Coordinates of C-alpha atoms in Angstrom, one line a residue:
Chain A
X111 CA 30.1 -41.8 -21.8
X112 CA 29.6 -38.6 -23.5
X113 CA 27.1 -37.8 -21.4
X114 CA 28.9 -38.0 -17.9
X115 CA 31.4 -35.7 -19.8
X116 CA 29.2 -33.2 -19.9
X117 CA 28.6 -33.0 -16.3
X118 CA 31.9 -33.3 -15.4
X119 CA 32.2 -30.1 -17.1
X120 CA 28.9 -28.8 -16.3
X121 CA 30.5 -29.1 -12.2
X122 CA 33.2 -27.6 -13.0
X123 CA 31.9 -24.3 -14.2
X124 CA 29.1 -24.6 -11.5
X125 CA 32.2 -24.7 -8.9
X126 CA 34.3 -21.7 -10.4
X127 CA 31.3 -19.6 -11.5
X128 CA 30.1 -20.1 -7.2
X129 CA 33.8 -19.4 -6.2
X130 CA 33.9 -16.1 -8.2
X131 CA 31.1 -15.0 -6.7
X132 CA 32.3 -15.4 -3.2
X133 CA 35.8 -14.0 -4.2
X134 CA 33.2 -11.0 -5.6
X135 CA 31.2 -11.0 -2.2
X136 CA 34.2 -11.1 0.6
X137 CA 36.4 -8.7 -1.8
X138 CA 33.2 -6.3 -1.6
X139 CA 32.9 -7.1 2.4
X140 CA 36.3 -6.5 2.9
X141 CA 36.6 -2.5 3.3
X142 CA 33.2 -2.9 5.7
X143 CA 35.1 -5.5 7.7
X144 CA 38.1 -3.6 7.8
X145 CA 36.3 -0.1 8.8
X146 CA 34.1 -1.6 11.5
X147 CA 37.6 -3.0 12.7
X148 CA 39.6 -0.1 12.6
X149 CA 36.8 1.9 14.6
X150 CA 35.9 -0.5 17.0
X151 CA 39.5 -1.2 17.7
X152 CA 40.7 2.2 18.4
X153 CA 37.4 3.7 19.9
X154 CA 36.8 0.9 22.2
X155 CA 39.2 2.4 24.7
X156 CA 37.7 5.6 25.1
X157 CA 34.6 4.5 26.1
X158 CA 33.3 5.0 28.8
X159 CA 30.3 6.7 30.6
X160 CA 31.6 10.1 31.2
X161 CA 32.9 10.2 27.5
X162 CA 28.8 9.4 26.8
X163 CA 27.7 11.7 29.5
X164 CA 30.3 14.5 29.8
X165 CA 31.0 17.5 27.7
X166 CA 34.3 17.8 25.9
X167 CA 37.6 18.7 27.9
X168 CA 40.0 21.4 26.9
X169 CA 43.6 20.2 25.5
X170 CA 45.5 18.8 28.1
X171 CA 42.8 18.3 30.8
X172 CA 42.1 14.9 30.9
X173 CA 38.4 13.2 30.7
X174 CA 35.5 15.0 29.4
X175 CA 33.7 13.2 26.7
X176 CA 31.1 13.7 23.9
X177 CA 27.3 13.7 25.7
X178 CA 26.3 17.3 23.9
X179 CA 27.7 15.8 20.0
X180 CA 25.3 12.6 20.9
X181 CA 22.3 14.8 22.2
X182 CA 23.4 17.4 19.6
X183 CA 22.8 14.7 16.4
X184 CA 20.0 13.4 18.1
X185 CA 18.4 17.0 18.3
X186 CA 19.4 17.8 14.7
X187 CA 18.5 14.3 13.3
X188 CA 14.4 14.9 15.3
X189 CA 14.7 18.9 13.6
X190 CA 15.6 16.9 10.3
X191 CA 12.8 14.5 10.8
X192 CA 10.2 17.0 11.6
X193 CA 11.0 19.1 8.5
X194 CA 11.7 15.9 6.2
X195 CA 9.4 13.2 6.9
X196 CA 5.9 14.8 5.9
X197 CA 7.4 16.5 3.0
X198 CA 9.4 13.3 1.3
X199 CA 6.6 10.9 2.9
X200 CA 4.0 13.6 1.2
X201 CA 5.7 14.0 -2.1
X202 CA 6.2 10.1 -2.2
X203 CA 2.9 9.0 -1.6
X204 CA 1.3 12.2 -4.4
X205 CA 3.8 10.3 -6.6
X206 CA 2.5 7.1 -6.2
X207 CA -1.2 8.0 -6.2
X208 CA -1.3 10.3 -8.6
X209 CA 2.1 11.0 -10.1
X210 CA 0.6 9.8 -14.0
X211 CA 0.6 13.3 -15.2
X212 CA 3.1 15.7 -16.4
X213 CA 3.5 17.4 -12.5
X214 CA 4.2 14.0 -11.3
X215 CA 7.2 13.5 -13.9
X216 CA 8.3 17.1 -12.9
X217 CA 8.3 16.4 -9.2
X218 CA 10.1 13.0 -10.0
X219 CA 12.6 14.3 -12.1
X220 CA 13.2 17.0 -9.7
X221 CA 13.2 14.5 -6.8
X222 CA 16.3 13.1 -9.1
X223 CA 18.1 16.1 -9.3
X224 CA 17.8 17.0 -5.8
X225 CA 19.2 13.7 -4.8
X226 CA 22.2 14.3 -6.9
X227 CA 22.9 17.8 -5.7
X228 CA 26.3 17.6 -3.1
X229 CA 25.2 17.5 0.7
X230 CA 27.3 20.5 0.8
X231 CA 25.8 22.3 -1.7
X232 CA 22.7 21.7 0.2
X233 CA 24.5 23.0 3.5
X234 CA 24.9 26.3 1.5
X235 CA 21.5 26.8 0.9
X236 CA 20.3 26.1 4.3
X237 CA 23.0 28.9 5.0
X238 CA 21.8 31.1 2.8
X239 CA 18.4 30.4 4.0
X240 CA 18.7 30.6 7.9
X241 CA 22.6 31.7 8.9
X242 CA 22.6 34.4 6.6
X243 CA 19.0 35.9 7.7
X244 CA 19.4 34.9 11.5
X245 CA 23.2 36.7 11.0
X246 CA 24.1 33.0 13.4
X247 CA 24.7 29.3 13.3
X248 CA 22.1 27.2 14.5
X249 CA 20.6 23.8 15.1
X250 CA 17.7 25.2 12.8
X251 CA 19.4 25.8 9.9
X252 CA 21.8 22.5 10.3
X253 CA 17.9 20.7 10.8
X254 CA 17.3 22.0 7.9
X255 CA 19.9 20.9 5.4
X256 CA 19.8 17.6 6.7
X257 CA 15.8 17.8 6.3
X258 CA 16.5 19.0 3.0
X259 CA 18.8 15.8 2.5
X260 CA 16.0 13.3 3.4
X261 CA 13.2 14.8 0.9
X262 CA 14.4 13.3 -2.4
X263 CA 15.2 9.5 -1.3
X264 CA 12.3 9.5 1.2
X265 CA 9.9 10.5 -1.7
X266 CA 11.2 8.0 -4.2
X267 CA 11.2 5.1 -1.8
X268 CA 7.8 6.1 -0.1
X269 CA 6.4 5.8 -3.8
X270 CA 7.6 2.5 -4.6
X271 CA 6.2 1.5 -0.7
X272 CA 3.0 2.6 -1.4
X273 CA 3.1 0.9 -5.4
X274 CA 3.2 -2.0 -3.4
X275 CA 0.1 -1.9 -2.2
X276 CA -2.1 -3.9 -4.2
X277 CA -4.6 -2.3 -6.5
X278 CA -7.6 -4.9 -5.3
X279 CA -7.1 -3.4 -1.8
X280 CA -7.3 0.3 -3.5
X281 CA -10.9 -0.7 -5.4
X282 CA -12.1 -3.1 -1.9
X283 CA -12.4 0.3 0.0
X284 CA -13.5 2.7 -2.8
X285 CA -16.4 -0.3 -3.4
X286 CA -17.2 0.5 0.1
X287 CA -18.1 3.7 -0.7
X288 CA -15.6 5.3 0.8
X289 CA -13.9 8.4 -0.3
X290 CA -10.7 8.1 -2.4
X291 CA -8.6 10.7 0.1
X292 CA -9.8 8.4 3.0
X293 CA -8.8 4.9 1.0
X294 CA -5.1 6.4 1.0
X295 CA -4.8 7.3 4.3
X296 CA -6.9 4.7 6.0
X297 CA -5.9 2.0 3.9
X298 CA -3.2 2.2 1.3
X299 CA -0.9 4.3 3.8
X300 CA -1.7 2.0 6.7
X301 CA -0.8 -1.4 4.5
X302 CA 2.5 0.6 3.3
X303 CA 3.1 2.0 6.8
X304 CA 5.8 -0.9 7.8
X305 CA 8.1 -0.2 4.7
X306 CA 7.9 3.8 4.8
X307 CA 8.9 3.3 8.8
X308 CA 11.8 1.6 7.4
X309 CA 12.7 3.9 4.8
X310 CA 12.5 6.7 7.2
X311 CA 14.8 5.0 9.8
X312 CA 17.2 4.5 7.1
X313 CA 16.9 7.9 5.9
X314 CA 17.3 9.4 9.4
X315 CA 20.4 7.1 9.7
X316 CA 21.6 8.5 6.8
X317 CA 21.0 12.2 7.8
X318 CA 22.9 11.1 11.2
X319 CA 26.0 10.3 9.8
X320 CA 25.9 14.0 7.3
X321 CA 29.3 16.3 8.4
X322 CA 29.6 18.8 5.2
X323 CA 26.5 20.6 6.0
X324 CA 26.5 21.4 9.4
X325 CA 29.9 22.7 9.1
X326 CA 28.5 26.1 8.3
X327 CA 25.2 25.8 9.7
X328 CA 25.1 24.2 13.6
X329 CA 28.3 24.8 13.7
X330 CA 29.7 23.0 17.0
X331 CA 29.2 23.9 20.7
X332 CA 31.2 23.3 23.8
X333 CA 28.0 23.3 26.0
X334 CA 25.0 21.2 26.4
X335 CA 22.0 23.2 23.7
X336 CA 18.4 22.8 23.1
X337 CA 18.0 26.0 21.8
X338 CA 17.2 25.6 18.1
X339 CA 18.5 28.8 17.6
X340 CA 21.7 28.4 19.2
X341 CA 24.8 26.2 17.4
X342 CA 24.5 23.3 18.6
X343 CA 27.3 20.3 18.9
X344 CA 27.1 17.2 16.4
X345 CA 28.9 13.9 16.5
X346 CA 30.4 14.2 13.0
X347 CA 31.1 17.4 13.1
X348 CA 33.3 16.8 16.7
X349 CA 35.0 14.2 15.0
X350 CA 35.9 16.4 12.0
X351 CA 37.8 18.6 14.8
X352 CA 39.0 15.9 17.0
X353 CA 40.5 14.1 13.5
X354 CA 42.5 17.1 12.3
X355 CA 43.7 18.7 15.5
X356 CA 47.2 17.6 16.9
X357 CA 46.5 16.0 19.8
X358 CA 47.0 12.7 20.5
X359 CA 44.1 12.9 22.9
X360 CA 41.6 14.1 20.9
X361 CA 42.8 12.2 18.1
X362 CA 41.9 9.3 20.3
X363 CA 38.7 11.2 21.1
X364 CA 37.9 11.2 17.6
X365 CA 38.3 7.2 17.1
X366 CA 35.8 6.9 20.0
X367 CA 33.3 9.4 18.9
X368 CA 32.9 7.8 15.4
X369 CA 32.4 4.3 17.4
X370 CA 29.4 6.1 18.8
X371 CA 28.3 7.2 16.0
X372 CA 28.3 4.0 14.0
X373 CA 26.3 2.2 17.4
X374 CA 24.0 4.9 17.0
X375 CA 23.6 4.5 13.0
X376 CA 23.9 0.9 13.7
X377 CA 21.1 1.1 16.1
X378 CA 19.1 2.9 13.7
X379 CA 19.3 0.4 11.1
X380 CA 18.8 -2.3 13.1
X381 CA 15.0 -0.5 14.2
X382 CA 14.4 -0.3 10.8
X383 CA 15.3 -4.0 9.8
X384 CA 12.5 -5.4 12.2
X385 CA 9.7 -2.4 11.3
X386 CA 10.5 -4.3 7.9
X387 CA 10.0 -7.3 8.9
X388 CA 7.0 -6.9 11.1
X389 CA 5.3 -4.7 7.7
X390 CA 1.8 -6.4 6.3
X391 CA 2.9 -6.7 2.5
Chain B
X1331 CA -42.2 -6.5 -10.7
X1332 CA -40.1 -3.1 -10.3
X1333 CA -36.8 -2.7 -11.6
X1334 CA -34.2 -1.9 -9.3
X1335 CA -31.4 -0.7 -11.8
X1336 CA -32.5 -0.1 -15.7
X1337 CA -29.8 0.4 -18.2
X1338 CA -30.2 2.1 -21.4
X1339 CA -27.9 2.7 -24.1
X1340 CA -24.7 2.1 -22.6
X1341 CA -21.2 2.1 -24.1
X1342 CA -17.6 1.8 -22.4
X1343 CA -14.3 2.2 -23.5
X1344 CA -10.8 1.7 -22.7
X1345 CA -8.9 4.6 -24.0
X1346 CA -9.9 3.6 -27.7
X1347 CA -11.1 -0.2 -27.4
X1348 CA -14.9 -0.2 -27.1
X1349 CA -15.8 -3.0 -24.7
X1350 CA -19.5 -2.8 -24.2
X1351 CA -21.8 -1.7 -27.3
X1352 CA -25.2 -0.6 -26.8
X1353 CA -26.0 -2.2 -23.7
X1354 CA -29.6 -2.4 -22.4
X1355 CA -30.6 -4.0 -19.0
X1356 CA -33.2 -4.0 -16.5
X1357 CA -32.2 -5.9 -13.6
X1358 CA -35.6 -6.6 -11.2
X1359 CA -35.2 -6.0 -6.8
X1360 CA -34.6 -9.0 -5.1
X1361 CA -33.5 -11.1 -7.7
X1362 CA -30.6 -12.3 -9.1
X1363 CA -29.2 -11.7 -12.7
X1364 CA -26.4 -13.8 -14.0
X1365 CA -24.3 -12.1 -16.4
X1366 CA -22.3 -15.1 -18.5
X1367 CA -20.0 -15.2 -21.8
X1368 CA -16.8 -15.8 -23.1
X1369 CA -14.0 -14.1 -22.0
X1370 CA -13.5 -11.0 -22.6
X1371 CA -16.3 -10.4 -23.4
X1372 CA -17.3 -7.1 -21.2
X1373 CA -18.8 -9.3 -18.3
X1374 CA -16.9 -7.5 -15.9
X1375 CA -16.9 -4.1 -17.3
X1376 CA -20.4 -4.1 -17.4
X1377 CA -21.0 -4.7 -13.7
X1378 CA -17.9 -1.9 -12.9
X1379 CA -19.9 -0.1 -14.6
X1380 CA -23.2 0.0 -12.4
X1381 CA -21.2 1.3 -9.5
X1382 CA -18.7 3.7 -11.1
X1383 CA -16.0 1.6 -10.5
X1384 CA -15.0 1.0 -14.3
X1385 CA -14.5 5.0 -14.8
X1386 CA -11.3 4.8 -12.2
X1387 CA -9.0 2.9 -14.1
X1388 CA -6.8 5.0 -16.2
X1389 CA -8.4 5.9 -19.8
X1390 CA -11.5 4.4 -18.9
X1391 CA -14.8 6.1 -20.0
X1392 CA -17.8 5.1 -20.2
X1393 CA -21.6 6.9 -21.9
X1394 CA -25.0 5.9 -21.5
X1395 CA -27.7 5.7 -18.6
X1396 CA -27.9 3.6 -15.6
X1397 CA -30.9 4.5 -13.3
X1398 CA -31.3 3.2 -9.7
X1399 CA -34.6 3.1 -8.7
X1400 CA -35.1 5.9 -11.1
X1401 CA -32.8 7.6 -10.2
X1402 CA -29.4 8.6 -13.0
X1403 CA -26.1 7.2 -11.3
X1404 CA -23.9 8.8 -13.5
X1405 CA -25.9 12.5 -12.3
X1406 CA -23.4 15.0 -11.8
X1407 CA -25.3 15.8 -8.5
X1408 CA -24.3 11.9 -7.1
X1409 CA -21.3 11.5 -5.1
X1410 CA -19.9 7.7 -6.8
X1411 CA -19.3 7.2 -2.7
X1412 CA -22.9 7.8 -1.8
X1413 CA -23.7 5.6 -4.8
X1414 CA -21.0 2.7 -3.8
X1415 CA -22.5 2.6 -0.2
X1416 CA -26.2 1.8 -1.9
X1417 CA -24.4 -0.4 -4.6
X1418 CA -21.7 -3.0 -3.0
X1419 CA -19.3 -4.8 -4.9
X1420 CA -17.4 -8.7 -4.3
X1421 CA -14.6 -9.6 -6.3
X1422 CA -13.1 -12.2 -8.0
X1423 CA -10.2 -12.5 -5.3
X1424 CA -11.1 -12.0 -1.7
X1425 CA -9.0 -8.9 -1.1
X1426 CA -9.7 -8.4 2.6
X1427 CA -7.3 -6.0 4.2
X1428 CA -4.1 -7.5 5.3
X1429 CA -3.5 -5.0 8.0
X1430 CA -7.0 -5.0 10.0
X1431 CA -8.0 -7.9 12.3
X1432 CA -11.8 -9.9 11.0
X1433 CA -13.8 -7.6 12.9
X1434 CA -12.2 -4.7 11.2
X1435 CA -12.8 -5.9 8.3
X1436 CA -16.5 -6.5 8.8
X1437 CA -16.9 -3.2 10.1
X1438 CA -13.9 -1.3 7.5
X1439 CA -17.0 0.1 5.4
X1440 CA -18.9 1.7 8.4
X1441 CA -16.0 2.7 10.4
X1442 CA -13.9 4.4 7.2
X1443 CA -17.5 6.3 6.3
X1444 CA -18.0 7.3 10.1
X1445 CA -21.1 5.7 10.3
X1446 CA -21.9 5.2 13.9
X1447 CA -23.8 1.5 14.9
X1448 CA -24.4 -0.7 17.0
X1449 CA -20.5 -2.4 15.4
X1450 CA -21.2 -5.4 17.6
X1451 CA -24.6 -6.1 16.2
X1452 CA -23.4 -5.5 12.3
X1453 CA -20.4 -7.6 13.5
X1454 CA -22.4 -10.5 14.3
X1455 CA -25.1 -10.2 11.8
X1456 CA -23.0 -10.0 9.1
X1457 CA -21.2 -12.9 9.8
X1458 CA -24.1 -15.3 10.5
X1459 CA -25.6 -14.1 7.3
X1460 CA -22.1 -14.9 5.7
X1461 CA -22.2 -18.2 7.9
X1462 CA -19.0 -17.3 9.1
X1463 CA -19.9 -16.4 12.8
X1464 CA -19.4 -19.9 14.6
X1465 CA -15.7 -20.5 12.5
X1466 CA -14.5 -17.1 13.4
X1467 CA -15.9 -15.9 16.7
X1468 CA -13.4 -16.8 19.4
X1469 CA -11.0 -15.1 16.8
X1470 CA -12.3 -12.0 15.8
X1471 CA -9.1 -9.8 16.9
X1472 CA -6.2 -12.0 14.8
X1473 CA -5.4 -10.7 11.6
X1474 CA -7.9 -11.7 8.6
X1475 CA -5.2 -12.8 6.0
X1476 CA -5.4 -16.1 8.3
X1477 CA -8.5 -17.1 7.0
X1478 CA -8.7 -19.2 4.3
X1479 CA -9.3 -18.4 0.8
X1480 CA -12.9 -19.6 0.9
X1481 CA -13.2 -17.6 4.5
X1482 CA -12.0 -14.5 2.8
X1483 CA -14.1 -14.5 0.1
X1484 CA -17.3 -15.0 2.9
X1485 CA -15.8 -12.3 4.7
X1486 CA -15.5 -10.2 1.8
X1487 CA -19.2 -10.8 1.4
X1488 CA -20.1 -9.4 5.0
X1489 CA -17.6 -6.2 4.8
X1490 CA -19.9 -5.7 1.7
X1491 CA -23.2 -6.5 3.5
X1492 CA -22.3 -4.4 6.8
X1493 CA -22.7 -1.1 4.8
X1494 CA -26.3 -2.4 3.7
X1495 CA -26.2 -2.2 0.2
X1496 CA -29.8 -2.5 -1.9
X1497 CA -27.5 -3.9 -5.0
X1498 CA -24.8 -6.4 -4.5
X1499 CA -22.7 -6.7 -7.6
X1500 CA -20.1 -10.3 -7.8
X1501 CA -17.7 -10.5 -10.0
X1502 CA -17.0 -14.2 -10.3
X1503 CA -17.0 -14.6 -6.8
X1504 CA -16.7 -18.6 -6.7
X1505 CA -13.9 -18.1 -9.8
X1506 CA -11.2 -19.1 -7.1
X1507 CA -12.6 -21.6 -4.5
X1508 CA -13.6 -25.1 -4.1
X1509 CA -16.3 -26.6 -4.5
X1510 CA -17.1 -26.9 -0.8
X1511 CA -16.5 -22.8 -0.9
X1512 CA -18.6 -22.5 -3.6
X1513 CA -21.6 -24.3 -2.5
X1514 CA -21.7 -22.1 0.4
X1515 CA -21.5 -19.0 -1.6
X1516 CA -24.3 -20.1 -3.6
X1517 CA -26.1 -21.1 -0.7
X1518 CA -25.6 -17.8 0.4
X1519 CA -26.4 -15.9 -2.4
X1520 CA -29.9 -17.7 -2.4
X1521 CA -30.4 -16.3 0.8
X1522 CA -29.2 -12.7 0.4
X1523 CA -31.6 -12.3 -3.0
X1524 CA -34.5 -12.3 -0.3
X1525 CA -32.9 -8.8 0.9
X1526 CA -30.9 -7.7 -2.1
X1527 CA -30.9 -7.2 -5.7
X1528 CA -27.8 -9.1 -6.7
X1529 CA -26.0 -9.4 -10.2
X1530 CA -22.9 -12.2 -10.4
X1531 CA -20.7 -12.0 -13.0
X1532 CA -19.8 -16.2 -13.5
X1533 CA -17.9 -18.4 -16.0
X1534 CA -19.6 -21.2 -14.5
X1535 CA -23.1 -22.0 -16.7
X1536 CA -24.0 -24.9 -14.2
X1537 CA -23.8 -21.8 -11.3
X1538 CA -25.7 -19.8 -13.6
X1539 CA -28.7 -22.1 -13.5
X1540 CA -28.5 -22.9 -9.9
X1541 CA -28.5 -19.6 -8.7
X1542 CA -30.1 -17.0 -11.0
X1543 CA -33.9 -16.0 -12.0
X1544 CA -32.6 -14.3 -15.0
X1545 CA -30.0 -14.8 -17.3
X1546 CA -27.8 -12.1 -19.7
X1547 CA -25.4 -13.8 -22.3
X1548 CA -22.7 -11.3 -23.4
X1549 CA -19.9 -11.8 -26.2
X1550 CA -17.9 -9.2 -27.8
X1551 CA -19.0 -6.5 -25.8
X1552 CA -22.3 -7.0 -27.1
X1553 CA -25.6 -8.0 -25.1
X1554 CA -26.5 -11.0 -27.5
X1555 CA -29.3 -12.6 -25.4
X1556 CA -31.5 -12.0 -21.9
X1557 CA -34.4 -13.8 -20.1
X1558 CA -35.4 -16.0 -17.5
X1559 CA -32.4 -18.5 -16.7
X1560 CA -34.7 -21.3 -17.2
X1561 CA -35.8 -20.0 -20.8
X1562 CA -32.1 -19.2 -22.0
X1563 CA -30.7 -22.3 -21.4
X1564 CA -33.3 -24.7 -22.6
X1565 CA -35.0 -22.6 -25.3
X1566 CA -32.6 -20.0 -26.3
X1567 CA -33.9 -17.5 -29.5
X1568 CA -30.3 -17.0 -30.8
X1569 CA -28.0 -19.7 -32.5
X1570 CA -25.1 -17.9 -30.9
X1571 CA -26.5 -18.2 -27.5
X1572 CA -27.9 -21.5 -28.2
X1573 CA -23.8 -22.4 -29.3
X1574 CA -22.6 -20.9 -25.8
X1575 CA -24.8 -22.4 -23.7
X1576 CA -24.5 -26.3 -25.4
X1577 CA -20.9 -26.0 -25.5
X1578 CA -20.0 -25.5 -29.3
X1579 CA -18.0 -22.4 -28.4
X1580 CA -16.8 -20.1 -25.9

């Protein structure tokens, strides 16, 4: 008798402690549901393939679209990826190899710090570091602060990627006899190379979706560029204009850029989630 | 008979725990050495220590000599990776890569230390030697990790012989199989002494006597007892070994 009290009560407290966790998981859903919503609702109707494939309209004339902002991210986000990838991939997998010593907690803590430090603040420096010297805006220097962006995460995760990599594998090739630069590149890196593909997509997707630095360093452009020299048009950055301007047309605009970007980011993810799954370790 | 490896006076450490005392070896070519003893008992650190592997781990030392064919391994002048190459290792879990298909593991040794070969000849050799070739030959491409465990460890074995080692150091290489497994790995090993000079680090005593010429009982980092297998087991000089190797302790 006593006993089928206890798991009476035992079920109950299994059944409120699983419902507050789903109340915990749709409440935490809820403002992702409600975004993706929102945009796909009121961006859906401006798609089309001239507002992928055109360049931007002037108030009142009607059409155009937003083909530089997507070529323009995409341009930016490669410039990023160029400048970012072997540096955070670099200082990730020095960290993880042979990060023991007091350089290794210097880089990590400054890894931290970096990570912390405002995207806009970063937008300054890359400013400071290109605009102001080049005396213009520029897909560089926006390349660059978004580069900038991806160093600190992309090192941290690349570290714990490649402390994945089992030791035994490590000490299999240096019993081989070969050389212990050659065992991380051949071997360690090659294991790890599914999850750092992933952290990269993510951290790409990430740099994608960046507005406050580029406000002062690409700039915007009403033409197509591939100059990296030149300003250059961005998807965020359109939709920062589009957003605050009076128009109800561009306002519109606006809804259906930021559809395209979240596809794009989306897409991105997405790449990442099956270079994850198809990863040896 | 020569010696292929002598030791003499050697001591390792890690960071401030002394694990071997004193140690002094002479392993002969082409034979095989077991290396037995309790737990713990520097078994493993010894061998790590014939091909520079021990010194890697972090706060690791180790003093003394070990002399290949004369010659001082632990010479500033010796590259460990030359000395690895002439000194192959198996360990206690197969570890093959998970990323390379079987023939790249075979051939991961040769390939990473551009040594150019005839890949398909090592590639077969190896794997007959390791009496792998007719289970794995119509799969050679498909990843290696879907070998079975007593597969990976023989494959294991060939990556090691495909560089051509003289000295093949095992670190309780039959610790995780099957019986089945093991008997071929013995089997093997019997065959590869012809060729190699080969010292297996084993927990099993029954293994011990099967497989090796001559036998080294270690406990507490100390080398209590060596000789011919035969001789240790059934008429050893120490009580202590005597104790090990009946079963009173250890």
């Amino acid at each position: 008798m006593k006993m089928r009290v206890h798991s009476a009560v035992r079920r109950v407290v299994n059944w409120g402690m699983t419902g507050l966790c789903l109340t915990a998981v749709l409440m935490a859903l809820m403002p992702l549901g409600s975004i993706l919503w929102l945009v796909v609702s009121k961006g859906a109707r401006s798609l089309s393939i001239s507002f992928l494939t055109e360049l931007p309209a002037a108030v009142g004339e009607s059409g155009g679209g937003v083909g530089n902002a997507i070529v323009g991210t995409l341009y930016l986000v490669v410039l990023a990826g160029l400048l970012g990838l072997p540096l955070g991939v670099g200082a990730g997998v020095y960290l993880a190899e042979r990060g023991a010593g007091r350089l290794g907690s210097a880089v990590r803590f400054t890894a931290e710090v970096l990570g912390s430090v405002p995207s806009i603040v970063v937008g300054v420096v890359a400013y400071g570091l290109v605009v102001a010297t080049m005396h213009r805006f520029s897909a560089l220097a926006g390349g660059l602060a978004l580069g900038i962006l991806m160093v600190p995460t992309l090192a941290r995760a690349t570290e714990e990627m490649v402390r994945l990599v089992p030791h035994t594998l490590r000490e299999a090739s240096l019993a081989l006899g070969v050389p212990a630069w050659r065992t991380t590149l051949s071997i360690v890196l090659r294991t790890a190379w599914g999850g750092i593909l992933n952290v990269a997509l993510l951290g790409i997707a990430r740099a994608a979706g960046e507005t406050a630095p580029l406000l002062f360093t690409s700039l915007n452009n009403q033409y197509w560029n591939f100059r990296p020299d030149q300003p250059t048009a961005s998807l965020t950055v359109q939709i920062f204009n589009y957003a605050i301007s009076p128009y109800e047309d561009w306002q519109r605009k606006a809804w259906g850029s930021a559809l395209v970007l979240l596809l794009l980011v989306g897409l991105l993810s997405l790449l990442a989630h099956f270079t994850r799954r198809r990863s040896a370790i | 008979m020569t010696a292929k490896l002598q030791v003499s006076s050697l001591n390792a450490w890690f960071s401030t725990t002394q694990a071997l005392k004193n140690i002094n070896v002479e392993v002969a070519a082409n034979r095989v050495l077991a290396i037995i003893g309790p737990s713990g008992c520097g078994k493993s650190t010894f061998v790590r220590c014939l091909n520079r592997m021990h010194e890697l781990l972090p706060g690791a030392r180790s003093e003394g000599r070990v002399l290949l064919d004369g010659e001082d391994v632990y010479s500033k002048a010796l590259d460990p990776s030359t000395l690895r190459r002439r000194v192959g290792m198996v360990f206690q879990r197969a570890n093959v890569f998970p990323t390379l298909s079987i023939r790249d593991n075979v051939l991961s040794g040769l390939k990473l230390n551009r040594v150019k070969k005839n890949y398909q000849e090592v590639l077969e050799r190896t794997l007959r030697q390791t009496a792998l070739w007719d289970e794995v030959k119509d799969r050679l491409s498909s990843d290696a990790t879907q070998l079975s465990g007593g597969q990976q460890q023989r494959l294991c074995i060939a990556r090691a012989l495909a560089v051509e080692p003289e000295v093949l150091l095992m670190d309780e290489p039959a610790s995780a199989l099957d019986p089945i497994a093991t008997a071929k790995i013995e089997e093997l090993i019997d065959e590869l002494k012809s060729r190699y000079t080969i010292v297996i680090v084993t927990h099993n005593m029954q293994q011990a006597i099967r497989i090796s010429d001559f036998t080294a009982f270690f406990c507490m980092g100390e080398l209590i007892e060596q000789g011919a297998t035969k001789q240790l087991f059934t008429k050893p000089e120490k009580q202590q070994t005597e104790d090990y190797v009946t079963g009173k302790f250890g």
